[in-house]
XYZ file of C-alpha atoms in Angstrom:
702
model
C 81.562 97.146 73.537
C 81.560 99.736 76.337
C 82.977 103.239 75.947
C 84.125 105.045 79.066
C 84.848 108.691 79.056
C 87.169 108.650 82.048
C 90.826 107.918 81.191
C 93.456 105.639 81.954
C 96.897 106.897 80.728
C 100.110 104.850 80.298
C 98.681 101.400 80.472
C 99.877 100.246 77.069
C 103.358 98.947 78.026
C 105.258 97.488 80.988
C 106.056 99.834 83.888
C 109.704 99.549 83.129
C 109.326 100.411 79.462
C 106.996 103.200 80.297
C 109.207 104.869 82.708
C 112.361 104.913 80.632
C 110.478 105.587 77.332
C 108.887 108.653 78.902
C 111.969 110.146 80.433
C 114.981 108.810 78.344
C 113.727 108.347 74.783
C 111.720 110.061 72.121
C 112.284 113.359 70.300
C 108.744 114.568 71.090
C 108.995 114.166 74.788
C 107.176 116.727 76.906
C 109.417 119.852 76.992
C 108.443 121.761 80.138
C 108.875 120.030 83.398
C 106.502 121.513 86.015
C 106.622 119.114 88.965
C 105.438 119.998 92.477
C 103.440 122.601 94.339
C 104.092 125.672 96.783
C 103.148 127.643 100.008
C 103.148 131.197 100.775
C 101.876 133.669 103.500
C 100.505 136.865 102.119
C 99.634 138.118 98.555
C 99.853 141.281 96.650
C 97.227 142.904 94.437
C 99.088 144.605 91.743
C 96.453 145.890 89.368
C 92.867 147.145 88.867
C 91.997 145.242 85.772
C 90.935 142.034 87.349
C 87.339 140.894 87.806
C 86.045 141.389 91.370
C 85.675 137.714 92.072
C 89.248 136.958 91.078
C 90.385 139.938 93.157
C 88.757 138.504 96.274
C 89.607 134.824 95.775
C 92.220 133.609 98.267
C 95.583 133.071 96.521
C 96.662 129.317 96.244
C 100.265 129.353 97.413
C 102.832 128.641 94.778
C 104.358 125.851 96.882
C 101.003 124.163 96.947
C 101.093 123.854 93.112
C 104.799 123.506 92.189
C 106.368 122.091 95.347
C 106.768 118.445 96.266
C 103.548 116.409 96.379
C 103.007 114.614 99.682
C 102.966 111.275 97.740
C 103.021 110.547 94.029
C 103.217 107.590 91.594
C 101.870 104.812 93.735
C 102.902 101.366 92.654
C 102.122 97.760 93.646
C 104.723 94.993 93.317
C 104.001 92.277 90.626
C 103.602 89.672 93.420
C 101.135 91.972 95.350
C 103.166 91.911 98.473
C 104.531 95.504 98.443
C 103.452 99.130 97.919
C 105.820 101.919 96.717
C 105.487 105.562 96.055
C 107.558 108.858 95.782
C 107.456 111.194 98.682
C 109.887 113.890 100.089
C 112.692 113.009 102.392
C 114.600 116.070 103.537
C 112.877 118.077 100.825
C 113.812 115.826 97.911
C 111.509 113.223 96.298
C 112.632 109.660 97.219
C 111.246 106.300 96.827
C 109.269 104.898 99.812
C 108.208 101.101 100.582
C 105.663 99.506 102.721
C 104.119 96.018 103.020
C 100.878 95.749 101.184
C 99.083 94.620 104.349
C 100.711 97.324 106.527
C 100.998 100.527 104.449
C 101.509 102.698 107.485
C 104.822 100.786 108.205
C 106.748 102.654 105.441
C 110.345 103.442 105.058
C 112.369 105.544 102.689
C 114.750 103.264 100.569
C 116.736 105.890 98.540
C 118.940 108.725 99.536
C 118.642 111.344 96.821
C 119.570 114.800 98.282
C 119.794 116.965 95.261
C 117.765 116.122 92.190
C 114.416 114.568 92.802
C 113.602 110.914 91.693
C 110.819 111.366 89.264
C 110.118 107.880 88.076
C 110.404 104.392 89.684
C 109.391 100.905 88.633
C 109.247 97.310 89.910
C 111.576 94.590 88.506
C 109.436 91.751 87.081
C 110.462 89.346 89.877
C 109.498 91.762 92.734
C 112.815 91.396 94.327
C 113.955 95.040 93.559
C 112.822 98.573 92.503
C 114.499 100.477 89.712
C 114.765 104.215 88.858
C 116.586 106.384 86.459
C 118.553 109.587 87.216
C 120.590 112.137 85.306
C 123.062 114.836 86.478
C 121.988 118.402 86.429
C 119.515 117.888 83.686
C 121.945 116.588 81.117
C 119.458 113.667 80.283
C 122.185 111.012 80.502
C 120.049 108.723 82.471
C 121.565 105.812 84.276
C 119.697 102.902 85.751
C 119.825 102.161 89.509
C 118.511 99.135 91.633
C 117.433 98.906 95.232
C 117.022 95.433 96.776
C 113.785 95.253 98.536
C 115.117 93.092 101.419
C 118.577 94.569 102.046
C 117.915 97.944 100.666
C 121.316 97.950 99.070
C 121.496 100.223 96.094
C 123.482 99.420 92.855
C 124.170 101.262 89.743
C 123.270 98.944 86.964
C 124.874 101.096 84.146
C 127.878 102.708 85.807
C 129.119 104.667 82.735
C 129.883 108.186 82.065
C 127.974 110.270 79.465
C 125.684 107.418 78.800
C 121.841 107.315 78.487
C 119.968 104.028 79.108
C 116.966 102.715 77.150
C 114.816 99.815 78.002
C 114.417 97.537 74.978
C 112.358 94.824 76.428
C 110.984 93.291 79.518
C 109.253 89.924 80.057
C 106.233 88.394 81.784
C 107.950 84.898 81.993
C 111.616 85.800 82.489
C 111.528 87.678 85.642
C 115.118 88.391 86.543
C 116.371 89.897 83.224
C 115.547 92.785 80.912
C 117.062 94.037 77.600
C 118.632 97.519 77.755
C 120.297 99.710 75.306
C 123.435 101.796 76.326
C 125.356 104.255 74.134
C 128.552 104.141 76.101
C 130.496 102.859 73.021
C 129.209 105.282 70.549
C 126.936 108.191 71.694
C 124.820 107.965 68.568
C 123.767 104.300 68.883
C 122.513 102.085 71.667
C 124.126 98.707 71.946
C 121.594 96.025 73.110
C 122.574 94.095 76.335
C 120.878 91.399 78.382
C 120.953 92.634 81.976
C 120.508 90.452 84.960
C 118.667 92.888 87.338
C 119.754 90.942 90.453
C 123.498 90.504 89.810
C 124.056 93.473 87.470
C 125.684 91.207 84.921
C 125.429 92.540 81.309
C 125.809 90.423 78.244
C 126.194 92.107 74.789
C 123.349 90.947 72.489
C 123.768 93.324 69.629
C 126.311 95.892 68.739
C 124.386 98.622 66.950
C 125.911 100.822 64.317
C 122.826 101.696 62.277
C 119.471 101.489 64.058
C 117.386 103.956 65.956
C 115.618 101.337 68.090
C 114.644 97.690 68.711
C 111.790 95.557 69.806
C 111.811 92.231 71.571
C 109.203 89.559 72.390
C 108.554 88.011 75.789
C 111.568 85.570 75.548
C 113.741 88.690 75.440
C 114.635 87.790 71.824
C 115.223 90.731 69.469
C 112.472 90.533 66.823
C 112.695 93.994 65.112
C 115.031 96.820 64.317
C 114.041 100.332 63.213
C 115.911 102.871 61.181
C 114.927 106.100 59.470
C 114.940 106.057 55.648
C 115.952 108.690 53.220
C 112.423 110.017 52.851
C 112.265 110.676 56.612
C 109.987 107.735 57.222
C 110.894 104.502 59.264
C 111.899 101.031 57.960
C 111.230 98.119 60.107
C 113.473 95.081 59.872
C 113.023 91.593 61.161
C 115.878 90.325 63.367
C 116.661 86.577 63.342
C 119.271 85.052 65.737
C 120.396 88.567 66.361
C 121.046 89.185 62.624
C 119.136 92.098 61.041
C 117.548 91.186 57.631
C 118.779 93.401 54.743
C 115.162 94.359 53.472
C 112.468 95.908 55.694
C 109.309 93.928 56.087
C 107.426 97.146 56.701
C 108.047 100.773 55.896
C 106.485 104.169 56.268
C 106.813 107.444 54.295
C 107.623 110.712 56.132
C 103.950 111.444 56.298
C 103.214 108.501 58.384
C 106.405 108.433 60.483
C 104.835 110.011 63.649
C 101.483 108.371 63.420
C 102.600 104.680 62.694
C 104.553 102.460 65.052
C 104.554 98.862 66.323
C 102.813 98.561 69.698
C 104.212 95.312 70.959
C 103.888 91.552 70.719
C 101.623 89.177 72.452
C 103.403 86.972 75.049
C 103.659 84.131 72.628
C 104.810 86.444 69.897
C 102.034 85.255 67.505
C 100.712 88.746 67.169
C 102.211 92.048 66.571
C 100.044 95.127 67.319
C 100.395 98.257 65.222
C 99.235 101.707 65.543
C 98.951 102.562 61.908
C 97.979 105.490 59.737
C 99.102 104.134 56.352
C 96.391 104.461 53.797
C 94.223 106.526 56.229
C 94.345 109.660 58.204
C 94.045 108.725 61.893
C 96.011 105.898 63.362
C 94.090 102.619 63.850
C 94.781 99.679 65.997
C 95.774 96.548 64.046
C 96.749 92.948 64.936
C 99.315 91.358 62.589
C 99.792 87.648 62.451
C 103.658 87.341 62.674
C 103.699 84.026 60.685
C 101.565 85.098 57.738
C 101.678 88.896 57.853
C 97.957 89.126 57.817
C 96.518 92.226 59.502
C 93.252 92.549 61.379
C 91.635 95.982 62.262
C 90.691 96.101 65.899
C 89.602 99.735 66.267
C 89.517 103.062 64.619
C 88.254 106.551 65.107
C 87.616 109.381 62.470
C 88.677 112.296 64.721
C 91.741 111.163 66.714
C 94.461 108.550 66.656
C 94.136 105.297 68.650
C 96.179 105.920 71.804
C 96.833 103.527 74.606
C 95.820 99.943 75.188
C 95.232 97.826 78.266
C 96.749 94.407 77.806
C 96.202 91.046 79.628
C 99.368 90.703 81.818
C 99.652 87.089 81.101
C 98.824 86.828 77.410
C 99.553 90.402 76.141
C 96.350 90.520 74.300
C 94.439 93.856 73.996
C 91.659 94.176 76.592
C 90.687 97.813 75.986
C 91.922 100.740 73.790
C 91.653 104.516 74.129
C 90.920 107.525 71.894
C 91.877 111.032 73.037
C 90.114 113.797 71.167
C 88.685 116.318 73.554
C 89.078 113.844 76.477
C 90.457 110.415 76.640
C 87.807 107.753 76.197
C 88.377 103.878 76.801
C 86.481 101.139 75.051
C 86.731 97.678 76.698
C 86.619 94.739 74.365
C 87.126 92.045 77.119
C 84.184 91.376 79.410
C 86.011 91.379 82.849
C 87.931 94.444 81.873
C 84.684 96.153 80.872
C 83.172 95.253 84.179
C 86.116 96.618 86.194
C 86.191 99.869 84.240
C 82.503 100.361 84.663
C 82.925 99.690 88.498
C 85.418 102.516 88.728
C 83.373 104.751 86.501
C 80.459 104.470 88.883
C 82.506 105.532 91.903
C 84.901 108.090 90.636
C 84.350 111.586 89.381
C 86.505 112.930 86.626
C 89.351 110.971 85.031
C 90.901 107.886 86.373
C 93.549 105.427 85.272
C 95.647 102.346 86.077
C 99.188 103.170 87.177
C 100.146 99.693 88.389
C 98.801 96.068 88.340
C 99.844 92.811 90.014
C 100.788 89.887 87.805
C 97.441 88.120 88.658
C 95.664 91.302 87.517
C 93.433 91.070 90.652
C 94.799 94.416 92.186
C 95.158 97.772 90.575
C 96.547 101.032 91.701
C 94.155 103.604 90.349
C 94.639 107.434 90.185
C 91.670 109.787 89.966
C 91.847 113.344 88.690
C 88.779 115.639 88.942
C 90.742 118.687 87.791
C 89.086 120.934 90.552
C 90.401 118.906 93.431
C 93.780 117.228 94.169
C 94.509 113.885 92.593
C 93.655 110.904 94.747
C 95.050 107.390 94.352
C 93.283 104.184 95.301
C 93.963 100.442 95.784
C 91.254 98.503 93.722
C 90.720 94.882 94.960
C 88.927 93.412 91.985
C 87.995 90.163 93.787
C 86.485 91.814 96.761
C 84.938 94.735 94.735
C 86.624 97.274 97.092
C 88.155 100.652 96.329
C 90.391 101.793 99.208
C 92.048 105.266 99.331
C 95.753 105.007 99.237
C 96.586 108.712 99.437
C 95.756 112.298 98.277
C 98.755 113.715 96.293
C 98.432 117.255 97.623
C 96.267 117.497 100.590
C 97.033 121.225 101.126
C 94.954 121.742 97.962
C 91.770 120.191 99.566
C 89.248 122.987 99.637
C 91.385 125.358 97.512
C 89.601 127.315 94.888
C 90.545 125.177 92.022
C 88.490 125.598 88.783
C 87.303 123.481 85.918
C 88.998 123.131 82.507
C 86.855 123.453 79.431
C 87.648 121.656 76.137
C 86.842 123.854 73.158
C 87.137 123.548 69.394
C 88.494 126.636 67.549
C 88.443 127.001 63.788
C 91.584 128.191 62.128
C 91.549 130.755 59.269
C 91.903 127.860 56.791
C 89.312 125.606 58.344
C 91.188 123.299 60.650
C 89.805 122.349 64.040
C 92.053 123.288 66.913
C 91.319 121.104 69.962
C 91.970 123.476 72.904
C 91.658 123.764 76.585
C 90.355 126.882 78.461
C 90.508 127.619 82.255
C 88.769 130.675 83.690
C 89.471 132.836 86.698
C 87.764 131.606 89.850
C 84.232 133.241 90.215
C 84.323 134.749 86.660
C 81.810 132.347 85.099
C 78.557 132.734 87.199
C 76.355 130.566 84.882
C 79.161 127.881 84.375
C 78.899 128.111 80.467
C 82.598 128.169 79.954
C 82.669 131.854 79.189
C 83.483 134.625 81.728
C 80.761 137.235 82.579
C 83.117 139.830 81.263
C 86.429 139.738 79.307
C 89.393 139.138 81.404
C 93.309 139.253 80.841
C 94.533 136.049 79.215
C 97.658 133.811 78.953
C 98.304 131.766 75.893
C 100.146 128.857 77.233
C 101.744 126.826 74.273
C 102.883 123.265 74.511
C 106.388 121.940 73.699
C 107.373 119.293 71.204
C 106.012 120.606 68.875
C 105.137 116.990 67.976
C 103.101 116.512 71.199
C 99.733 117.767 72.428
C 97.765 119.376 75.222
C 95.308 117.216 77.079
C 92.433 117.555 79.328
C 93.372 117.312 83.060
C 94.806 118.875 86.054
C 97.445 121.497 85.127
C 99.197 123.557 87.700
C 100.051 126.453 85.287
C 96.432 126.694 84.375
C 95.355 126.665 88.105
C 97.889 129.150 89.341
C 97.213 131.772 86.656
C 93.462 131.342 86.835
C 93.819 131.837 90.585
C 95.653 135.107 89.816
C 92.879 136.418 87.698
C 93.649 135.234 84.227
C 92.080 133.101 81.584
C 94.505 130.447 80.406
C 94.231 128.981 76.808
C 96.267 126.060 75.517
C 95.873 125.267 71.777
C 96.581 122.194 69.819
C 98.025 124.054 66.790
C 98.715 122.145 63.438
C 101.687 119.912 63.945
C 100.384 118.631 67.296
C 100.022 114.829 67.572
C 96.922 112.799 68.109
C 94.594 114.244 65.584
C 95.582 112.216 62.482
C 98.378 112.587 60.060
C 96.800 115.278 57.976
C 96.610 117.628 60.928
C 100.221 116.761 62.016
C 101.703 117.154 58.556
C 99.905 120.413 58.087
C 102.619 121.808 60.374
C 105.552 120.639 58.192
C 107.948 123.493 57.601
C 105.515 125.845 59.170
C 107.429 127.057 62.218
C 106.658 130.724 62.541
C 104.138 130.503 59.653
C 100.782 128.620 59.767
C 101.621 126.942 63.211
C 101.860 130.550 64.529
C 98.802 131.645 62.583
C 96.905 128.966 64.524
C 97.897 130.558 67.882
C 96.915 134.002 66.605
C 93.551 132.634 65.432
C 92.988 131.184 68.889
C 93.680 134.587 70.500
C 91.260 136.297 68.030
C 88.711 133.606 68.856
C 89.060 134.243 72.579
C 88.670 137.976 71.962
C 85.649 137.572 69.710
C 84.047 135.172 72.319
C 84.269 137.899 75.011
C 86.892 135.758 76.853
C 89.999 137.998 76.507
C 90.754 141.596 76.390
C 92.646 142.279 73.176
C 95.286 144.444 74.711
C 95.861 142.103 77.744
C 97.042 138.816 76.361
C 100.427 137.264 77.311
C 102.100 134.262 75.522
C 104.070 131.694 77.550
C 105.532 128.218 77.035
C 108.464 125.914 77.165
C 110.749 124.359 74.456
C 108.609 124.785 71.263
C 106.315 126.876 73.470
C 109.256 129.049 74.288
C 110.014 129.408 70.601
C 106.374 130.379 70.004
C 106.685 133.170 72.724
C 109.829 134.529 70.971
C 107.949 134.296 67.610
C 104.955 136.112 69.070
C 106.927 139.003 70.265
C 109.090 139.192 67.175
C 106.664 138.281 64.241
C 103.322 139.601 65.749
C 104.319 141.950 68.706
C 100.975 143.862 68.349
C 99.131 140.829 69.580
C 100.747 140.221 72.940
C 101.379 142.361 75.983
C 104.378 140.371 77.100
C 105.852 136.867 76.952
C 107.524 134.202 79.146
C 110.031 131.936 77.273
C 111.228 128.759 79.011
C 114.170 126.951 77.272
C 113.014 128.170 73.845
C 115.208 128.098 70.691
C 115.850 131.435 69.008
C 117.766 130.237 66.081
C 116.650 127.189 64.222
C 119.882 126.785 62.398
C 121.880 126.520 65.610
C 119.197 124.385 67.163
C 119.594 121.708 64.516
C 123.366 121.943 64.592
C 123.570 121.150 68.203
C 121.062 118.244 68.675
C 122.181 115.504 71.124
C 124.197 112.765 69.428
C 121.549 110.045 70.154
C 119.074 112.030 67.966
C 121.439 111.701 64.897
C 119.702 108.477 63.674
C 116.502 110.442 63.510
C 117.737 113.831 62.128
C 115.818 113.446 58.869
C 112.668 114.067 60.651
C 113.830 117.561 61.771
C 114.941 118.376 58.254
C 111.721 117.324 56.616
C 109.476 118.911 59.191
C 111.405 122.078 59.858
C 113.811 122.805 56.918
C 116.958 121.166 55.781
C 120.016 123.229 56.725
C 122.080 121.497 54.041
C 120.107 123.203 51.299
C 119.809 126.796 50.463
C 116.031 126.702 50.476
C 115.996 124.991 53.790
C 118.486 127.334 55.257
C 116.479 130.317 54.142
C 113.370 128.805 55.623
C 115.002 128.237 58.973
C 116.525 131.666 59.104
C 113.258 133.385 58.220
C 111.457 131.375 61.047
C 114.203 132.199 63.691
C 113.239 134.950 66.114
C 116.896 135.824 66.697
C 116.997 137.771 63.352
C 114.050 139.896 64.268
C 114.938 140.630 67.966
C 115.071 144.268 67.240
C 111.321 144.170 66.626
C 110.545 143.193 70.136
C 108.660 145.996 71.821
C 107.007 144.158 74.719
C 108.309 142.837 78.171
C 110.036 139.440 77.866
C 111.096 137.063 80.612
C 113.398 134.054 79.720
C 114.285 130.957 81.808
C 117.087 128.598 80.796
C 118.770 125.529 82.089
C 122.544 125.701 81.673
C 122.895 121.822 80.990
C 120.066 121.623 78.549
C 121.164 119.016 75.859
C 118.270 119.933 73.481
C 117.993 123.593 73.530
C 121.488 124.893 74.531
C 122.062 127.851 76.708
C 123.394 129.659 73.670
C 119.850 129.793 72.209
C 118.756 132.128 75.091
C 122.196 133.840 75.322
C 121.932 134.783 71.617
C 118.551 136.501 71.766
C 119.371 138.182 75.090
C 122.656 139.550 73.527
C 120.715 140.789 70.487
C 118.123 142.547 72.639
C 120.930 144.069 74.773
C 122.597 145.336 71.676
C 119.457 146.941 70.411
C 118.837 148.448 73.836
C 115.537 146.376 74.446
C 114.769 145.458 78.124
C 114.842 141.723 78.915
C 114.845 139.606 82.216
C 116.956 136.496 81.866
C 117.057 133.791 84.628
C 119.621 131.046 84.296
C 119.727 127.854 86.394
C 123.252 126.306 86.477
C 121.946 122.924 87.761
C 119.008 122.371 85.315
C 118.470 121.199 81.804
C 115.444 121.147 79.541
C 113.038 122.546 82.161
C 113.228 122.752 85.911
C 113.248 119.489 87.746
C 114.039 120.826 91.235
C 110.914 122.175 93.000
C 112.842 125.052 94.557
C 113.932 126.213 91.016
C 110.570 125.663 89.548
C 108.908 127.610 92.434
C 111.359 130.326 91.981
C 110.823 130.769 88.329
C 107.120 130.570 88.639
C 107.388 133.279 91.422
C 109.320 135.520 89.062
C 106.802 134.782 86.174
C 103.718 135.628 88.146
C 105.172 138.942 89.463
C 106.338 139.722 85.847
C 102.925 138.996 84.571
C 101.219 141.069 87.242
C 103.197 144.045 86.121
C 102.096 143.377 82.524
C 98.496 142.227 82.928
C 97.422 143.584 86.226
C 96.598 140.301 87.976
C 97.422 139.284 91.503
C 100.729 137.812 92.633
C 102.166 136.326 95.694
C 105.275 138.442 96.676
C 108.663 137.030 95.988
C 109.832 137.248 99.513
C 112.791 134.956 100.028
C 111.698 132.426 97.276
C 115.034 132.826 95.531
C 117.115 131.695 98.478
C 116.860 127.935 98.187
C 116.968 127.965 94.335
C 120.081 128.137 92.206
C 118.516 131.054 90.035
C 121.001 133.481 88.618
C 119.454 136.806 87.262
C 121.738 137.453 84.364
C 119.883 140.435 83.170
C 116.967 142.634 83.836
C 116.009 142.276 87.580
C 114.608 145.904 87.506
C 111.772 144.779 85.210
C 110.136 142.329 87.732
C 108.360 143.771 90.743
C 110.253 142.906 93.896
C 113.040 141.106 92.214
C 115.786 143.592 93.112
C 114.578 143.416 96.709
C 114.666 139.633 96.590
C 118.216 139.631 95.424
C 119.176 142.014 98.223
C 119.761 144.879 95.865
């Protein structure tokens, strides 16, 4: 077998299922949306503590990092006749379409004029393109269809306060998919068979108990999933749309986030599993659906098995991935191995398959070298030709982008924390992953917390490294991908050992000569926002300042206001955070809530919040801002009335990053592009504290 160190993300499921699962399902979805890139004119040098090389490096404009890409998300139709991608139209990302044999003859086929379209996918029959969209960040995603020939747009799920899920698509039934919609009961998704061409929906199963379903290639329901009393998952067979009373497989809580079914082969004779039961890391198994016999396909002792590449016709696994420091693919099918080796020989950095034709002879391949803008190619497997499709952000060609360094940090109790370090441009003259002298540092904490940081291009890392800071992202205990022992070590450790890991990483960076001990900021979104608040309340001596984006301040109110469609999974929160229905759990949640220690904040704090956030309500930010005001502690609070859990609109994202970099320049002494008129196209409302960010009062016309 051949192991390839360059990666191919998101190839383990159909494009439709990938898209909606990524945006419309899952409690551990990425919390901080940072799409786009930016452009600016002049720059300000606001401090003398930077290295000389960082001080003299040209500033990369914010818009080049956080504004709209020129093109993104290239796709090819299943029949190979059409190309599609996302690109701006009147400043908003829309879907574009061109013939495969005439890619310059492109036309925009959607008319989004407010929120960008962030995901699109081809219908299995190649007659239409679909996308999902919510309103103002409320995460009630509806499903839309555009006819490729007529360009007529149809809302396939025309319901209010409804969130669509894709239950199943098929390689053999091209005009239909199974969807789940919660328009009858917000807690549960009823399963419907949807004709993607006519829009006709037929009820398949009225759901009053289950968190999810899985179907085979005939679009027949085969499995239902429900959380059990222990916080694990029970898996039930479905026969003729009747769910069996007893589960055929079950997991305990400890395996609930590391074990899951990974899909059927086309003939439904095999069910694949990613499974950690009876072991630490999740391995890939094939289960005979007739006999129940299981066969081990692949395992790794450091990381969970991740994605798979499947044969489009048979659904059989052709390759699998393991993501420890970097994502590595191992091919088990000869032609797939040959294709991956062909790409490996021609592309530097990471690459992946984003789209394939039904005959599997044409792939759309992205390539990320980290220190250059991503490029997407069309790979003709028969001709052995790799043709450039587009560069995502041509304005970054030649920009002073810098490498990312994977590192392993040991926690105080011996756990290995896989982390990623980016250094200021020019600070590492011998390229050993350590600066020539210590620099200011930003600890950038991921959301979830049941998610992980990965190796790859990261606009936050690049912008702040360009401004003169080291940036460190840490996979603290509770992060996914490193086995269940590491994941479960974070259970009920919010603000405790999970926070200790972050502190240990800061101490490591200081000891390694990377960071200056009195010039470390903490920043993050969702759980990363919580970690910021925890850092400034529980360990204020460790951080010079903090930037919190949609972070919860009170874990009790966070759990009492979860979205209704998370109710079938609520046990996972109680078991992994603390049960608010018990005195012990309530005390644990209260002790871990930064709100109750707001009076201990002594360092500058910037907070960003979306008013329509369904996960972390606006009240979470309002509460801690109010507590700080009551205690007479300065805080800057930025509210976006048209955003949710993160900032989807580039103008809003750019505006917040502009405020953040000027805030951090005051705190850490790095460079910053002046605010100028960056707030004008955004919806940003400065609720409190404009006087604490350089240039913000002037930008507001004050």
